[in-house]
Tab-separated table of C-alpha atoms in Angstrom:
chain	number	residue	atom	x	y	z
J	4	MET	CA	28.129	93.969	-117.243
J	5	ASN	CA	28.896	91.558	-120.438
J	6	VAL	CA	27.797	88.499	-121.102
J	7	VAL	CA	29.226	86.076	-123.793
J	8	VAL	CA	26.882	83.086	-125.139
J	9	ILE	CA	28.154	80.937	-127.139
J	10	GLY	CA	28.030	77.643	-129.113
J	11	ALA	CA	30.628	75.373	-127.098
J	12	GLN	CA	29.422	71.854	-129.460
J	13	TRP	CA	29.344	72.346	-133.295
J	14	GLY	CA	26.399	74.035	-133.393
J	15	ASP	CA	22.462	73.393	-132.742
J	16	GLU	CA	22.762	73.580	-128.329
J	17	GLY	CA	20.593	75.874	-128.080
J	18	LYS	CA	22.160	79.245	-127.973
J	19	GLY	CA	18.421	80.844	-129.127
J	20	LYS	CA	16.435	79.262	-125.994
J	21	ILE	CA	19.550	80.245	-123.552
J	22	VAL	CA	19.425	83.379	-126.183
J	23	ASP	CA	16.135	84.617	-125.229
J	24	PHE	CA	16.708	83.142	-122.148
J	25	LEU	CA	19.203	85.103	-120.822
J	26	ALA	CA	17.429	89.123	-122.107
J	27	GLU	CA	15.209	88.894	-119.837
J	28	GLU	CA	17.890	90.967	-117.818
J	29	ALA	CA	19.128	92.887	-120.973
J	30	LYS	CA	18.631	96.412	-122.300
J	31	TYR	CA	20.669	95.286	-125.399
J	32	VAL	CA	21.622	91.739	-127.917
J	33	VAL	CA	24.228	91.244	-129.644
J	34	ARG	CA	24.422	88.635	-132.576
J	35	TYR	CA	28.433	89.020	-133.018
J	36	ALA	CA	29.182	86.581	-136.226
J	37	GLY	CA	27.338	84.057	-138.660
J	38	GLY	CA	24.376	84.710	-140.956
J	39	PRO	CA	21.408	82.986	-143.001
J	40	ASN	CA	22.232	79.456	-142.561
J	41	ALA	CA	22.414	80.265	-138.195
J	42	GLY	CA	19.347	79.285	-137.147
J	43	HIS	CA	18.588	79.543	-133.692
J	44	THR	CA	14.891	78.077	-131.726
J	45	ILE	CA	12.424	80.365	-129.748
J	46	VAL	CA	9.345	78.311	-127.599
J	47	VAL	CA	7.010	81.381	-126.415
J	48	ASP	CA	4.540	80.315	-124.401
J	49	GLY	CA	3.637	76.953	-127.267
J	50	LYS	CA	4.678	79.097	-129.586
J	51	GLN	CA	7.597	78.726	-131.759
J	52	TYR	CA	10.361	81.283	-133.088
J	53	ALA	CA	13.093	80.266	-135.729
J	54	LEU	CA	14.920	83.042	-136.325
J	55	HIS	CA	18.863	83.418	-138.593
J	56	GLN	CA	19.678	86.766	-138.588
J	57	VAL	CA	17.369	88.654	-136.471
J	58	PRO	CA	19.344	88.398	-132.706
J	59	SER	CA	16.938	86.132	-130.381
J	60	GLY	CA	15.850	89.161	-127.628
J	61	ILE	CA	14.143	90.699	-129.913
J	62	LEU	CA	10.467	88.505	-128.589
J	63	TYR	CA	10.860	90.814	-125.151
J	64	PRO	CA	9.520	94.129	-126.598
J	65	ASP	CA	11.908	96.543	-124.747
J	66	LYS	CA	15.015	95.488	-125.934
J	67	LYS	CA	17.480	97.177	-128.679
J	68	VAL	CA	18.954	94.091	-131.168
J	69	TYR	CA	22.084	94.606	-133.221
J	70	LEU	CA	23.301	92.832	-135.862
J	71	GLY	CA	27.532	93.522	-135.371
J	72	SER	CA	29.996	93.712	-138.022
J	73	GLY	CA	31.266	90.366	-137.678
J	74	MET	CA	28.062	89.064	-139.101
J	75	VAL	CA	27.586	88.820	-143.357
J	76	ILE	CA	23.852	89.632	-144.561
J	77	ASP	CA	21.407	88.540	-147.068
J	78	ALA	CA	19.829	91.617	-146.782
J	79	GLU	CA	16.192	90.006	-148.439
J	80	ALA	CA	16.259	87.059	-146.200
J	81	PHE	CA	16.653	89.071	-143.085
J	82	PHE	CA	13.533	92.176	-144.135
J	83	ASN	CA	12.086	88.318	-144.796
J	84	GLU	CA	12.594	87.961	-140.961
J	85	LEU	CA	11.618	90.469	-139.976
J	86	LYS	CA	8.105	90.537	-142.108
J	87	MET	CA	7.526	87.170	-140.207
J	88	LEU	CA	8.579	88.602	-137.304
J	89	LYS	CA	6.107	90.927	-137.399
J	90	ASP	CA	3.130	88.876	-138.541
J	91	ASN	CA	3.697	87.418	-135.257
J	92	GLY	CA	2.814	90.433	-133.992
J	93	ILE	CA	6.512	91.238	-133.115
J	94	ASN	CA	7.166	95.457	-133.298
J	95	TRP	CA	10.631	95.152	-134.160
J	96	GLU	CA	10.650	98.779	-135.402
J	97	GLY	CA	13.094	101.054	-134.411
J	98	ARG	CA	14.886	98.473	-132.627
J	99	VAL	CA	16.567	96.808	-134.878
J	100	PHE	CA	20.346	97.726	-135.897
J	101	ILE	CA	23.283	97.083	-138.018
J	102	SER	CA	27.339	97.802	-137.923
J	103	ASP	CA	28.432	99.926	-140.427
J	104	ARG	CA	30.689	97.332	-141.082
J	105	ALA	CA	29.344	94.674	-141.649
J	106	HIS	CA	30.089	92.585	-144.836
J	107	LEU	CA	26.477	91.736	-146.643
J	108	ILE	CA	25.822	89.080	-149.137
J	109	LEU	CA	24.713	89.346	-152.686
J	110	PRO	CA	22.347	87.014	-154.099
J	111	ARG	CA	25.672	85.268	-156.774
J	112	TYR	CA	26.955	83.724	-153.327
J	113	ARG	CA	24.068	81.345	-152.827
J	114	GLN	CA	26.091	79.554	-155.872
J	115	MET	CA	28.929	80.056	-155.974
J	116	ASP	CA	28.752	78.429	-152.669
J	117	LYS	CA	27.292	75.488	-153.378
J	118	ASP	CA	29.394	75.132	-156.361
J	119	ARG	CA	33.066	75.722	-154.599
J	120	ASP	CA	31.836	73.503	-152.327
J	121	ALA	CA	30.711	70.448	-155.149
J	122	ALA	CA	34.035	70.968	-157.206
J	123	ARG	CA	35.724	70.487	-153.599
J	124	LYS	CA	38.080	66.821	-153.273
J	125	ARG	CA	36.435	66.798	-149.701
J	126	PRO	CA	32.831	68.912	-149.195
J	127	ILE	CA	32.937	70.755	-146.559
J	128	GLY	CA	28.662	70.371	-146.551
J	129	THR	CA	27.993	73.832	-146.578
J	130	THR	CA	24.387	74.793	-146.255
J	131	GLY	CA	24.760	77.174	-149.431
J	132	ARG	CA	24.098	79.745	-147.915
J	133	GLY	CA	26.039	81.748	-149.261
J	134	MET	CA	28.175	82.794	-145.791
J	135	GLY	CA	31.583	81.213	-147.296
J	136	ILE	CA	31.723	83.655	-150.415
J	137	ALA	CA	30.947	86.355	-148.646
J	138	TYR	CA	33.621	85.529	-145.388
J	139	SER	CA	35.880	84.966	-148.788
J	140	GLU	CA	35.164	88.847	-150.011
J	141	LYS	CA	35.760	89.622	-147.001
J	142	ALA	CA	39.576	88.230	-146.520
J	143	HIS	CA	40.917	88.676	-149.918
J	144	ARG	CA	39.012	92.841	-149.483
J	145	ASP	CA	36.343	92.300	-151.794
J	146	GLY	CA	33.988	92.387	-149.962
J	147	VAL	CA	31.396	95.335	-149.535
J	148	ARG	CA	29.760	96.052	-146.223
J	149	LEU	CA	27.274	98.708	-144.887
J	150	ALA	CA	29.239	101.150	-144.771
J	151	ASP	CA	30.490	101.166	-148.760
J	152	LEU	CA	25.911	101.805	-149.842
J	153	ASP	CA	27.498	105.360	-149.429
J	154	TRP	CA	30.725	104.851	-151.119
J	155	PRO	CA	30.089	106.218	-154.344
J	156	GLU	CA	33.829	104.949	-155.988
J	157	LYS	CA	32.581	101.431	-154.892
J	158	MET	CA	29.095	101.027	-156.388
J	159	SER	CA	30.516	102.001	-159.516
J	160	GLU	CA	32.105	98.547	-159.344
J	161	PHE	CA	28.665	96.915	-159.135
J	162	ASP	CA	26.453	96.289	-162.201
J	163	GLY	CA	23.221	94.508	-162.861
J	164	GLU	CA	22.189	91.948	-160.803
J	165	ASP	CA	24.036	93.592	-157.963
J	166	LYS	CA	23.968	96.641	-158.665
J	167	GLU	CA	19.655	95.710	-158.683
J	168	TYR	CA	19.841	93.851	-155.551
J	169	LEU	CA	22.036	97.302	-153.987
J	170	ASP	CA	19.326	99.720	-155.190
J	171	LYS	CA	16.450	97.395	-153.838
J	172	TYR	CA	17.510	97.546	-150.069
J	173	ARG	CA	19.876	100.226	-149.767
J	174	ASP	CA	18.121	102.574	-148.427
J	175	ARG	CA	15.935	100.250	-145.589
J	176	LEU	CA	19.272	99.292	-144.856
J	177	MET	CA	21.034	102.475	-144.462
J	178	ASN	CA	18.140	103.534	-142.152
J	179	MET	CA	18.927	100.623	-139.584
J	180	ARG	CA	22.766	101.612	-139.975
J	181	VAL	CA	24.838	101.863	-136.586
J	182	ASP	CA	29.269	102.450	-135.472
J	183	MET	CA	28.771	98.915	-132.957
J	184	ALA	CA	32.586	101.169	-131.798
J	185	ALA	CA	31.125	104.414	-131.252
J	186	GLU	CA	27.759	102.464	-129.589
J	187	MET	CA	29.684	99.955	-127.066
J	188	TYR	CA	31.596	102.890	-125.956
J	189	LYS	CA	28.772	104.448	-125.093
J	190	ILE	CA	27.087	102.067	-123.392
J	191	ARG	CA	29.965	100.587	-121.679
J	192	TYR	CA	31.560	103.832	-121.054
J	193	ASP	CA	29.829	107.218	-121.433
J	194	GLY	CA	26.494	106.884	-119.017
J	195	GLU	CA	24.942	103.856	-119.363
J	196	LYS	CA	27.619	101.327	-117.294
J	197	ASP	CA	25.862	99.889	-115.167
J	198	GLU	CA	23.249	97.934	-118.222
J	199	ASN	CA	23.626	95.238	-119.644
J	200	VAL	CA	24.477	93.393	-123.518
J	201	LEU	CA	24.157	90.356	-124.501
J	202	PHE	CA	26.526	88.713	-126.965
J	203	GLU	CA	24.972	86.800	-129.326
J	204	GLY	CA	27.627	84.259	-131.211
J	205	ALA	CA	26.764	81.506	-133.735
J	206	GLN	CA	27.545	78.677	-134.729
J	207	GLY	CA	29.842	76.379	-132.640
J	208	ALA	CA	32.964	76.124	-131.030
J	209	MET	CA	34.466	73.641	-132.348
J	210	LEU	CA	33.006	74.939	-136.136
J	211	ASP	CA	35.211	78.394	-135.558
J	212	LEU	CA	37.788	79.080	-137.891
J	213	ASP	CA	40.946	78.442	-135.761
J	214	SER	CA	40.044	76.515	-133.803
J	215	GLY	CA	37.398	74.318	-134.850
J	216	THR	CA	38.048	70.920	-136.275
J	217	TYR	CA	39.467	72.945	-139.908
J	218	PRO	CA	38.858	72.779	-142.884
J	219	TYR	CA	34.249	71.350	-141.529
J	220	VAL	CA	34.671	74.492	-140.047
J	221	SER	CA	32.208	77.878	-140.657
J	222	SER	CA	33.423	80.727	-142.396
J	223	GLY	CA	33.287	83.290	-139.391
J	224	ALA	CA	34.341	83.458	-135.483
J	225	SER	CA	32.511	81.071	-133.084
J	226	CYS	CA	34.247	81.004	-130.689
J	227	ALA	CA	34.722	83.396	-128.109
J	228	ALA	CA	36.738	86.120	-128.946
J	229	GLY	CA	34.700	86.534	-132.373
J	230	ALA	CA	32.146	88.547	-129.409
J	231	ALA	CA	34.953	91.044	-129.276
J	232	SER	CA	35.925	91.873	-132.270
J	233	GLY	CA	33.185	91.557	-134.136
J	234	CYS	CA	31.285	93.833	-131.787
J	235	GLY	CA	33.595	97.185	-131.938
J	236	ILE	CA	34.566	96.256	-128.477
J	237	GLY	CA	38.370	95.262	-126.399
J	238	PRO	CA	38.457	91.624	-124.721
J	239	HIS	CA	38.854	93.357	-121.135
J	240	ASP	CA	35.264	93.949	-122.180
J	241	LEU	CA	33.699	90.612	-122.015
J	242	ASP	CA	32.373	89.954	-118.338
J	243	TYR	CA	31.446	86.451	-118.503
J	244	ILE	CA	31.605	84.183	-121.638
J	245	VAL	CA	28.565	81.167	-120.996
J	246	GLY	CA	29.238	77.849	-123.322
J	247	VAL	CA	25.830	76.248	-124.751
J	248	PHE	CA	26.304	72.185	-125.106
J	249	LYS	CA	23.498	69.286	-125.598
J	250	ALA	CA	23.809	66.599	-123.075
J	251	TYR	CA	25.115	64.450	-126.266
J	252	GLU	CA	26.569	65.440	-129.787
J	253	THR	CA	24.838	66.563	-133.191
J	254	ARG	CA	27.229	67.632	-135.764
J	255	VAL	CA	25.182	69.392	-140.357
J	256	GLY	CA	27.342	68.630	-143.209
J	257	ASN	CA	31.209	66.963	-142.939
J	258	GLY	CA	33.756	66.254	-141.288
J	259	PRO	CA	35.031	64.052	-138.210
J	260	MET	CA	33.273	63.665	-134.881
J	261	PRO	CA	34.471	60.875	-133.003
J	262	SER	CA	31.044	60.305	-130.685
J	263	GLU	CA	28.994	59.483	-133.683
J	264	PHE	CA	26.567	56.769	-133.351
J	265	ASN	CA	27.490	53.762	-135.088
J	266	ASN	CA	24.944	53.506	-137.561
J	267	GLU	CA	24.391	50.097	-138.215
J	268	SER	CA	24.950	48.753	-134.073
J	269	GLU	CA	23.834	51.974	-133.011
J	270	GLY	CA	21.031	53.328	-135.721
J	271	GLU	CA	17.866	52.366	-133.098
J	272	LEU	CA	19.357	54.440	-130.381
J	273	CYS	CA	20.783	57.586	-132.630
J	274	GLN	CA	17.125	57.658	-134.054
J	275	TYR	CA	15.842	57.575	-130.369
J	276	VAL	CA	18.308	60.475	-129.969
J	277	ARG	CA	17.133	62.831	-133.629
J	278	ASP	CA	13.421	62.275	-132.651
J	279	THR	CA	12.909	62.821	-128.848
J	280	GLY	CA	15.316	65.798	-129.696
J	281	ARG	CA	13.898	66.816	-132.768
J	282	GLU	CA	17.808	67.228	-133.892
J	283	TYR	CA	17.102	68.278	-137.756
J	284	GLY	CA	18.082	71.404	-139.411
J	285	VAL	CA	16.035	74.543	-138.590
J	286	THR	CA	17.316	76.072	-141.658
J	287	THR	CA	17.934	73.309	-143.683
J	288	GLY	CA	15.714	70.424	-142.303
J	289	ARG	CA	18.413	68.278	-142.666
J	290	ALA	CA	18.119	65.180	-140.426
J	291	ARG	CA	21.975	66.013	-137.962
J	292	ARG	CA	24.165	63.611	-137.153
J	293	CYS	CA	23.536	62.899	-133.247
J	294	GLY	CA	26.223	61.197	-131.027
J	295	TYR	CA	27.728	60.826	-127.722
J	296	LEU	CA	28.026	63.719	-125.057
J	297	ASP	CA	32.387	64.184	-125.749
J	298	LEU	CA	33.720	65.135	-122.981
J	299	VAL	CA	36.796	65.216	-125.183
J	300	ALA	CA	36.088	67.956	-126.805
J	301	LEU	CA	33.702	69.770	-124.756
J	302	ARG	CA	37.026	70.071	-122.250
J	303	TYR	CA	38.948	71.487	-125.053
J	304	ALA	CA	36.092	74.828	-125.973
J	305	CYS	CA	36.105	75.851	-122.296
J	306	ARG	CA	39.574	75.420	-122.472
J	307	VAL	CA	40.189	77.845	-125.403
J	308	ASN	CA	36.918	80.390	-124.736
J	309	SER	CA	38.105	80.525	-121.019
J	310	LEU	CA	34.418	79.623	-120.244
J	311	ASP	CA	33.304	81.109	-116.994
J	312	GLY	CA	30.616	78.547	-116.749
J	313	LEU	CA	28.571	76.154	-118.759
J	314	VAL	CA	24.685	75.890	-119.851
J	315	LEU	CA	23.246	72.356	-120.390
J	316	THR	CA	20.441	71.565	-122.085
J	317	HIS	CA	18.154	68.396	-123.831
J	318	LEU	CA	18.913	66.511	-120.614
J	319	ASP	CA	15.342	65.327	-120.449
J	320	ILE	CA	16.470	64.041	-123.897
J	321	TYR	CA	17.866	61.040	-121.902
J	322	ASP	CA	14.408	60.476	-119.319
J	323	ALA	CA	13.268	57.173	-121.091
J	324	MET	CA	17.060	55.452	-120.451
J	325	ASP	CA	17.913	53.337	-118.426
J	326	GLN	CA	21.885	54.021	-118.885
J	327	ILE	CA	23.401	57.067	-120.477
J	328	GLU	CA	27.082	57.590	-122.100
J	329	ALA	CA	29.637	59.579	-122.773
J	330	CYS	CA	32.705	59.878	-124.167
J	331	VAL	CA	35.382	60.149	-121.816
J	332	ALA	CA	38.898	60.023	-124.524
J	333	TYR	CA	39.846	58.692	-127.703
J	334	ASN	CA	40.989	55.688	-129.047
J	335	ILE	CA	43.641	56.478	-132.296
J	336	ASN	CA	44.860	53.057	-134.007
J	337	GLY	CA	45.291	51.764	-130.668
J	338	LYS	CA	46.552	54.651	-128.850
J	339	ILE	CA	44.190	56.388	-125.481
J	340	VAL	CA	43.786	59.621	-126.627
J	341	THR	CA	42.388	62.679	-123.787
J	342	ASP	CA	43.441	65.595	-125.990
J	343	PHE	CA	41.119	66.560	-129.088
J	344	PRO	CA	43.759	66.641	-131.888
J	345	ALA	CA	43.961	68.567	-134.519
J	346	ASN	CA	44.569	66.073	-137.046
J	347	VAL	CA	41.565	65.514	-139.014
J	348	LYS	CA	42.473	61.832	-140.099
J	349	ASP	CA	43.199	61.259	-135.910
J	350	LEU	CA	40.243	62.334	-136.225
J	351	GLU	CA	38.463	61.174	-138.708
J	352	ASN	CA	39.980	57.617	-137.034
J	353	ALA	CA	39.381	58.152	-133.115
J	354	LYS	CA	36.836	55.795	-131.729
J	355	PRO	CA	34.794	56.553	-128.528
J	356	VAL	CA	36.271	55.602	-125.372
J	357	LEU	CA	32.788	55.450	-123.250
J	358	GLU	CA	31.513	55.469	-119.835
J	359	LYS	CA	29.034	55.054	-118.743
J	360	PHE	CA	25.479	56.217	-115.970
J	361	LYS	CA	23.117	55.167	-114.181
J	362	GLY	CA	19.522	56.350	-115.734
J	363	TRP	CA	17.264	58.446	-113.929
J	364	LYS	CA	13.914	57.407	-116.033
J	365	THR	CA	11.659	60.841	-114.283
J	366	VAL	CA	10.508	63.021	-116.001
J	367	LEU	CA	12.603	66.323	-115.693
J	368	LYS	CA	10.664	68.390	-117.208
J	369	ASN	CA	8.140	68.420	-113.946
J	370	CYS	CA	11.183	69.381	-112.154
J	371	ARG	CA	10.821	73.428	-111.134
J	372	SER	CA	14.426	73.366	-109.848
J	373	TYR	CA	18.423	72.174	-110.343
J	374	TYR	CA	17.720	70.655	-106.996
J	375	ASP	CA	14.444	68.748	-107.822
J	376	LEU	CA	16.651	66.957	-110.045
J	377	PRO	CA	16.595	62.808	-109.747
J	378	GLU	CA	20.477	62.357	-108.117
J	379	GLU	CA	21.363	60.717	-111.024
J	380	ALA	CA	21.096	63.585	-113.048
J	381	ARG	CA	23.280	65.438	-111.008
J	382	ALA	CA	25.957	62.490	-110.696
J	383	TYR	CA	25.692	63.182	-114.225
J	384	ILE	CA	26.420	66.527	-114.447
J	385	LYS	CA	29.196	66.628	-111.752
J	386	TYR	CA	31.139	64.302	-113.505
J	387	ILE	CA	30.948	67.093	-116.545
J	388	GLU	CA	31.475	69.560	-115.156
J	389	ASP	CA	34.978	67.608	-112.827
J	390	PHE	CA	35.830	65.868	-116.432
J	391	CYS	CA	35.866	69.684	-118.055
J	392	GLY	CA	37.510	72.182	-114.850
J	393	THR	CA	34.013	74.282	-115.554
J	394	PRO	CA	31.146	74.580	-113.441
J	395	VAL	CA	27.382	73.803	-115.037
J	396	THR	CA	25.569	76.400	-113.841
J	397	ILE	CA	22.266	76.202	-116.667
J	398	VAL	CA	20.570	73.945	-116.414
J	399	SER	CA	17.862	72.887	-119.470
J	400	VAL	CA	15.026	70.565	-118.930
J	401	GLY	CA	12.786	71.714	-121.550
J	402	TYR	CA	11.542	73.823	-124.423
J	403	GLU	CA	9.984	77.053	-123.273
J	404	ARG	CA	12.079	79.407	-120.711
J	405	ASN	CA	10.453	78.282	-117.518
J	406	ASP	CA	12.343	75.094	-118.245
J	407	THR	CA	15.842	76.599	-116.771
J	408	PHE	CA	17.584	76.256	-113.081
J	409	ILE	CA	20.088	79.498	-113.130
J	410	ARG	CA	22.642	78.083	-110.132
J	411	VAL	CA	25.037	81.233	-110.718
J	412	ASP	CA	23.919	84.166	-111.942
J	413	PRO	CA	25.638	84.873	-114.827
J	414	TRP	CA	23.988	88.750	-114.212
J	415	LYS	CA	25.208	88.938	-111.311
J	416	TYR	CA	28.968	87.143	-111.107
J	417	ASN	CA	31.823	88.888	-109.913
């Protein structure tokens, strides 16, 4: 069974926790896109782990994890991350593999990334980790892949800092390399076809290069289709796709966000959501922009990614509120719009049309099943399902693994 987990908003939806939760039933976890700009936070037994490139399933001692072909890898940061895991008692040796088709980020890409963004008339708000440059070099066919480290003619193109960097990490990287296409085929069809594989996305659907809010997007494929192209399999081999979303909206960096709280009139609400939800970047530490749940954008993400189910996280953030609101349409220059537009100017001019919901004034973390949730919380979930035409199959009400309720088990989906 191949299950894909993507972010259904602008990233930071809680994918790391959900991947960690679902990984218990998987044998393999594959990260298929992104790089060191991703930040996946996992809390296990009260201990927090911040992962950036290593797939979230690594915290289970019996799982094998793969960095897929669609990733761009910062070797220095990657090995520092592995050291952090070892220092915290996580034995990763022999369980971490890298696709030989994955691209590498060279150190100079980081400054190039920052300089390019600073030179833009409309800066993207990059994390400055060099990902955009690495993907750009890949598209220009000038990038360097793991497999290229064994290509003398290609390596002769590098000198100075680049050569020193590649030489430093070459052997360690090559010891982890794997042919992803062959590996995935073996797992699926050659004697191991009953094994579960979990595909982990990075960023979110609204940051996808093709279907996101271009040009304010990431450079990789954060859509569900990226799980196929980034892992050496075909789309027919994706059995079940879930999209993770928060009970509200956040975004890091620049770009349109129609349901964003108004800092003047809703500043107090924004700060409450930001502080209660710990909405500060794992990678950058930047405060995230916050807003009402955008159901127009969420429905769009469901449609363009063929989501089989939704995973709702951070529902407990609303515990103390008498009333909550969600965006159900946009008012763009006096016109009510219910489909997500491609035009950035329209999105920047959009004002959220809000629907009100009664709060539950209950500590959801004390609930131990979906049906323990108060009626008001379940009504909010039902509205989301009806609006998006997609069931909410998993609900999370806290940071720990056991603060999660499964309504439909993706590993048992037929």
